Structures are given as C-alpha cells and as structure tokens.
Amino acid sequence: GAGVSQTPSNKVTEKGKYVELRCDPISGHTALYWYRQSLGQGPEFLIYFQGTGAADDSGLPNDRFFAVRPEGSVSTLKIQRTERGDSAVYLCASRAQEDTEAFFGQGTRLTVV
Amino acid sequence: LAKTTQPISMDSYEGQEVNITCSHNNIATNDYITWYQQFPSQGPRFIIQGYKTKVTNEVASLFIPADRKSSTLSLPRVSLSDTAVYYCLVCPGNTPLVFGKGTRLSVIA
C-alpha cells in the first residue's frame, strides 16, 4: 500500500476484554514501531521490531501488552485484560532503515469502557 | 537520550515566518535532530532532519548552531493549514524516536 495502514480505526471494548490492533507497514520497511498517545501528550514509545524480532520492548507498560511480527511485515499489538487507563490512540510507524524518516499510520483509537 | 525543551505553544498570523526553537543541551555526537508535525487525528509526519549547520527543503528550514545545543525550525509564510503540533526529536539513527510534548502552533487569520 501507499502508506502505513492500521485497523481498526476505532475500537471500543469493555474492561477486562482482550483486544488486537493490527499494523500493515509500508512494503519493504524492516523497522516497525508501536506508540501510544494520550490526549495532549506526545507519542509514547512501546516496542520496536527489526524484521521479525523485537529489538526493543522497553516501552511496554506491563505484561498485559504483547506484540508480534511473525513474518517481518504485519504486526499485531495485543492487550489482555484491558483497563480504562489503556484508552488512547495507538500509533504504528515503519522505516526503511533505522536512520531514515519514519512513516506513521492514522492510529487506532482504543476506548475501554 | 538527549532531553529536549521547546515552547508549549505559539501563535502566529497567516503569512508570517514562524521560528520554533528547541533546546537540547546534552546532545550526543551521533544524535540527529529531527522535526515532526502532527495534525489532529493523524499520526506524526516527518518535516526535516539535520546534523549541523542549515538544512532546507520545500517545507521548512532547520538551523543548527555549531555547538548543536539548540535548533530552530523555520516555517516561511505560514497558513491556517500549518496549525499543528511540532515535535523536536534528538536521537541517534539506530534507536526508536522519543517524543516530548511538542509545540502547539496556532495560525490565526
């Protein structure tokens, strides 16, 4: 595709439920990042993939959050036992190489009720 | 990672030049300076990147003094559509981008 695609664009879930957020990076981009953004704040880094492996997962807030990228392309961010505090916009970005510009998707707005 | 400090908000009239300065006193030798723009309900978008001196593209200019402890993003003749949040990032190329709170620019007619 022309850009980074994230689905769904909006997700409303009940507290305690499990959710999956999907990111389709730009074709050929080896680096993929997940961020979380709350209202009025800058994007907060969660996890970074280089190919299929998580090169840096230091931003994941706790073990309820997990992400995979099994074939080095599409990535899924998984949140277990969602809490109201998980409500935010989840952004995905990809880069051709580590030192090139990052391209962001439109984000998934997650609302936990 | 180098900490950045930039104004929380700025206002400007249409047609004016806007300069947003970012301080990064503890910038490292291998750090690049990068600026991103974010509109509401969209992901950030790359504007410009530099290492030292001046960089110019079709959208903006980036001025970096010799000591690299600060940088200034210059937007020529802003329009209403330039209203956005602008983020200054300082990090080496091989690490994830780290965002601060950014500068909220409001362009007034």
JSON list of C-alpha atoms in Angstrom, two decimals, chain B residues 12 16 20 22-23 27-28 30-31 39 45 48 51 57 62-63 66 72 77 84-85 92 97 106 108-109:
[
{"chain": "B", "resi": 12, "resn": "SER", "atom": "CA", "xyz": [1.15, 33.40, 14.58]},
{"chain": "B", "resi": 16, "resn": "GLN", "atom": "CA", "xyz": [4.32, 35.36, 8.89]},
{"chain": "B", "resi": 20, "resn": "ILE", "atom": "CA", "xyz": [10.32, 27.31, 16.86]},
{"chain": "B", "resi": 22, "resn": "CYS", "atom": "CA", "xyz": [14.33, 23.58, 20.67]},
{"chain": "B", "resi": 23, "resn": "SER", "atom": "CA", "xyz": [17.00, 23.25, 23.36]},
{"chain": "B", "resi": 27, "resn": "ILE", "atom": "CA", "xyz": [23.03, 16.20, 22.61]},
{"chain": "B", "resi": 28, "resn": "ALA", "atom": "CA", "xyz": [25.46, 13.38, 21.79]},
{"chain": "B", "resi": 30, "resn": "ASN", "atom": "CA", "xyz": [25.88, 10.65, 16.98]},
{"chain": "B", "resi": 31, "resn": "ASP", "atom": "CA", "xyz": [22.49, 12.29, 17.56]},
{"chain": "B", "resi": 39, "resn": "PHE", "atom": "CA", "xyz": [-2.39, 17.27, 12.86]},
{"chain": "B", "resi": 45, "resn": "ARG", "atom": "CA", "xyz": [4.65, 13.38, 9.78]},
{"chain": "B", "resi": 48, "resn": "ILE", "atom": "CA", "xyz": [13.06, 17.83, 8.29]},
{"chain": "B", "resi": 51, "resn": "TYR", "atom": "CA", "xyz": [23.04, 17.15, 11.94]},
{"chain": "B", "resi": 57, "resn": "ASN", "atom": "CA", "xyz": [13.57, 21.56, 1.97]},
{"chain": "B", "resi": 62, "resn": "LEU", "atom": "CA", "xyz": [16.38, 23.87, 10.11]},
{"chain": "B", "resi": 63, "resn": "PHE", "atom": "CA", "xyz": [19.11, 25.98, 11.67]},
{"chain": "B", "resi": 66, "resn": "ALA", "atom": "CA", "xyz": [27.97, 24.99, 15.77]},
{"chain": "B", "resi": 72, "resn": "THR", "atom": "CA", "xyz": [15.38, 26.26, 15.18]},
{"chain": "B", "resi": 77, "resn": "ARG", "atom": "CA", "xyz": [4.79, 32.34, 5.42]},
{"chain": "B", "resi": 84, "resn": "ALA", "atom": "CA", "xyz": [-0.46, 21.60, 14.27]},
{"chain": "B", "resi": 85, "resn": "VAL", "atom": "CA", "xyz": [1.82, 20.25, 16.99]},
{"chain": "B", "resi": 92, "resn": "PRO", "atom": "CA", "xyz": [20.80, 8.50, 17.13]},
{"chain": "B", "resi": 97, "resn": "LEU", "atom": "CA", "xyz": [12.10, 8.06, 18.13]},
{"chain": "B", "resi": 106, "resn": "SER", "atom": "CA", "xyz": [-1.92, 28.10, 16.17]},
{"chain": "B", "resi": 108, "resn": "ILE", "atom": "CA", "xyz": [-4.66, 32.93, 13.04]},
{"chain": "B", "resi": 109, "resn": "ALA", "atom": "CA", "xyz": [-6.25, 34.56, 10.00]}
]
